[in-house]
Amino acid sequence: EPRQLLKPLPNFDGDSELRSLALSIRRDIVQECPRVVWSDIVGLNDAKRLLKEAIILPRKYPQLFTGLRSPWKSALLYGMPGTGKTLLAKAVATESNTTFFNIS
């Protein structure tokens, strides 16, 4: 059962352009867990390992990632279409139980 992550949209004081923008942004948010696990992704072992080390492990064990070992601030996935970037991002969202934003 999907959990409700987003609040209802406000009226925006009748500003239809602002409301339209808010609706557009809201459509890009996956409101439930993408349910993509690492084993769903064939290959890309180096990318999977890096994402686990950079994002998953610091979230699970924050006490180990302090000082000089502080976690990365962000990760940029880039490449040709169809190379697995979205699947990797969905696996990260699933593993860390976070909201997935699909921005293209």
C-alpha atoms as a printed R data frame, in Angstrom:
    type eleno elety resid chain resno      x      y       z
1   ATOM     1    CA   GLU     A     1  0.000  0.000   0.000
2   ATOM     2    CA   PRO     A     2  1.616  3.304  -1.093
3   ATOM     3    CA   ARG     A     3  2.204  5.815   1.636
4   ATOM     4    CA   GLN     A     4  1.137  9.419   1.118
5   ATOM     5    CA   LEU     A     5  4.285 11.497   0.640
6   ATOM     6    CA   LEU     A     6  2.800 14.691  -0.724
7   ATOM     7    CA   LYS     A     7  0.464 17.210   0.810
8   ATOM     8    CA   PRO     A     8 -2.600 18.342  -1.169
9   ATOM     9    CA   LEU     A     9 -1.799 21.208  -3.534
10  ATOM    10    CA   PRO     A    10 -2.818 24.656  -2.315
11  ATOM    11    CA   ASN     A    11 -4.927 27.038  -4.409
12  ATOM    12    CA   PHE     A    12 -1.936 29.350  -5.178
13  ATOM    13    CA   ASP     A    13 -4.263 32.351  -4.829
14  ATOM    14    CA   GLY     A    14 -5.890 31.576  -8.168
15  ATOM    15    CA   ASP     A    15 -2.594 31.718 -10.120
16  ATOM    16    CA   SER     A    16 -3.286 29.093 -12.799
17  ATOM    17    CA   GLU     A    17  0.278 29.159 -14.177
18  ATOM    18    CA   LEU     A    18  1.770 28.436 -10.761
19  ATOM    19    CA   ARG     A    19 -0.746 25.660 -10.131
20  ATOM    20    CA   SER     A    20  0.002 24.169 -13.560
21  ATOM    21    CA   LEU     A    21  3.737 24.191 -12.755
22  ATOM    22    CA   ALA     A    22  3.087 22.536  -9.388
23  ATOM    23    CA   LEU     A    23  0.977 19.821 -11.040
24  ATOM    24    CA   SER     A    24  3.709 19.222 -13.617
25  ATOM    25    CA   ILE     A    25  6.358 18.824 -10.907
26  ATOM    26    CA   ARG     A    26  4.078 16.571  -8.889
27  ATOM    27    CA   ARG     A    27  3.623 14.219 -11.871
28  ATOM    28    CA   ASP     A    28  7.392 13.625 -11.913
29  ATOM    29    CA   ILE     A    29  7.428 12.354  -8.329
30  ATOM    30    CA   VAL     A    30  6.960  8.631  -7.875
31  ATOM    31    CA   GLN     A    31  4.844  8.445  -4.741
32  ATOM    32    CA   GLU     A    32  5.507  4.815  -3.979
33  ATOM    33    CA   CYS     A    33  8.605  2.713  -3.683
34  ATOM    34    CA   PRO     A    34  9.904  1.906  -7.194
35  ATOM    35    CA   ARG     A    35 10.576 -1.707  -6.055
36  ATOM    36    CA   VAL     A    36 13.753 -2.057  -8.116
37  ATOM    37    CA   VAL     A    37 16.440 -4.081  -6.381
38  ATOM    38    CA   TRP     A    38 20.113 -4.373  -7.288
39  ATOM    39    CA   SER     A    39 19.665 -7.871  -8.701
40  ATOM    40    CA   ASP     A    40 17.169 -6.477 -11.250
41  ATOM    41    CA   ILE     A    41 20.059 -4.616 -12.890
42  ATOM    42    CA   VAL     A    42 22.254 -6.762 -15.111
43  ATOM    43    CA   GLY     A    43 25.894 -5.696 -15.235
44  ATOM    44    CA   LEU     A    44 26.894 -2.168 -14.199
45  ATOM    45    CA   ASN     A    45 28.710 -3.704 -11.230
46  ATOM    46    CA   ASP     A    46 31.111 -0.766 -10.793
47  ATOM    47    CA   ALA     A    47 28.246  1.740 -10.840
48  ATOM    48    CA   LYS     A    48 26.221 -0.327  -8.364
49  ATOM    49    CA   ARG     A    49 29.219 -0.657  -6.023
50  ATOM    50    CA   LEU     A    50 29.924  3.092  -6.152
51  ATOM    51    CA   LEU     A    51 26.305  4.025  -5.470
52  ATOM    52    CA   LYS     A    52 26.140  1.622  -2.541
53  ATOM    53    CA   GLU     A    53 29.367  3.041  -1.076
54  ATOM    54    CA   ALA     A    54 28.427  6.671  -1.747
55  ATOM    55    CA   ILE     A    55 24.731  6.686  -0.802
56  ATOM    56    CA   ILE     A    56 23.450  3.502   0.808
57  ATOM    57    CA   LEU     A    57 26.184  2.765   3.358
58  ATOM    58    CA   PRO     A    58 26.365  6.354   4.730
59  ATOM    59    CA   ARG     A    59 22.582  6.291   5.249
60  ATOM    60    CA   LYS     A    60 22.707  2.928   7.041
61  ATOM    61    CA   TYR     A    61 25.838  3.638   9.104
62  ATOM    62    CA   PRO     A    62 26.158  7.420   9.537
63  ATOM    63    CA   GLN     A    63 28.476  6.999  12.538
64  ATOM    64    CA   LEU     A    64 31.153  5.577  10.206
65  ATOM    65    CA   PHE     A    65 31.027  8.476   7.751
66  ATOM    66    CA   THR     A    66 32.199 11.524   9.664
67  ATOM    67    CA   GLY     A    67 35.152 13.860   9.343
68  ATOM    68    CA   LEU     A    68 37.409 12.941   6.430
69  ATOM    69    CA   ARG     A    69 35.108 10.055   5.551
70  ATOM    70    CA   SER     A    70 32.034 12.270   5.175
71  ATOM    71    CA   PRO     A    71 29.646 11.029   2.472
72  ATOM    72    CA   TRP     A    72 29.309 12.510  -0.988
73  ATOM    73    CA   LYS     A    73 26.941 15.449  -1.367
74  ATOM    74    CA   SER     A    74 25.504 14.208  -4.676
75  ATOM    75    CA   ALA     A    75 25.907 11.802  -7.574
76  ATOM    76    CA   LEU     A    76 25.387 12.535 -11.262
77  ATOM    77    CA   LEU     A    77 24.346  9.695 -13.532
78  ATOM    78    CA   TYR     A    78 24.989 10.499 -17.173
79  ATOM    79    CA   GLY     A    79 25.278  8.595 -20.423
80  ATOM    80    CA   MET     A    80 23.458  7.495 -23.509
81  ATOM    81    CA   PRO     A    81 19.749  6.591 -23.270
82  ATOM    82    CA   GLY     A    82 19.066  2.999 -22.311
83  ATOM    83    CA   THR     A    83 22.226  2.413 -20.301
84  ATOM    84    CA   GLY     A    84 20.529  1.859 -16.922
85  ATOM    85    CA   LYS     A    85 20.730  5.271 -15.227
86  ATOM    86    CA   THR     A    86 17.064  5.321 -14.227
87  ATOM    87    CA   LEU     A    87 17.157  1.735 -12.975
88  ATOM    88    CA   LEU     A    88 20.206  2.552 -10.846
89  ATOM    89    CA   ALA     A    89 18.446  5.592  -9.386
90  ATOM    90    CA   LYS     A    90 15.305  3.566  -8.676
91  ATOM    91    CA   ALA     A    91 17.385  0.886  -6.941
92  ATOM    92    CA   VAL     A    92 18.968  3.569  -4.749
93  ATOM    93    CA   ALA     A    93 15.517  4.969  -3.907
94  ATOM    94    CA   THR     A    94 14.210  1.488  -3.094
95  ATOM    95    CA   GLU     A    95 17.205  0.557  -0.952
96  ATOM    96    CA   SER     A    96 17.200  3.832   0.974
97  ATOM    97    CA   ASN     A    97 13.376  4.105   1.145
98  ATOM    98    CA   THR     A    98 13.347  7.610  -0.310
99  ATOM    99    CA   THR     A    99 11.248  9.520  -2.828
100 ATOM   100    CA   PHE     A   100 12.275  9.031  -6.456
101 ATOM   101    CA   PHE     A   101 12.243 12.106  -8.720
102 ATOM   102    CA   ASN     A   102 12.455 11.306 -12.443
103 ATOM   103    CA   ILE     A   103 13.824 14.444 -14.078
104 ATOM   104    CA   SER     A   104 14.768 14.347 -17.722
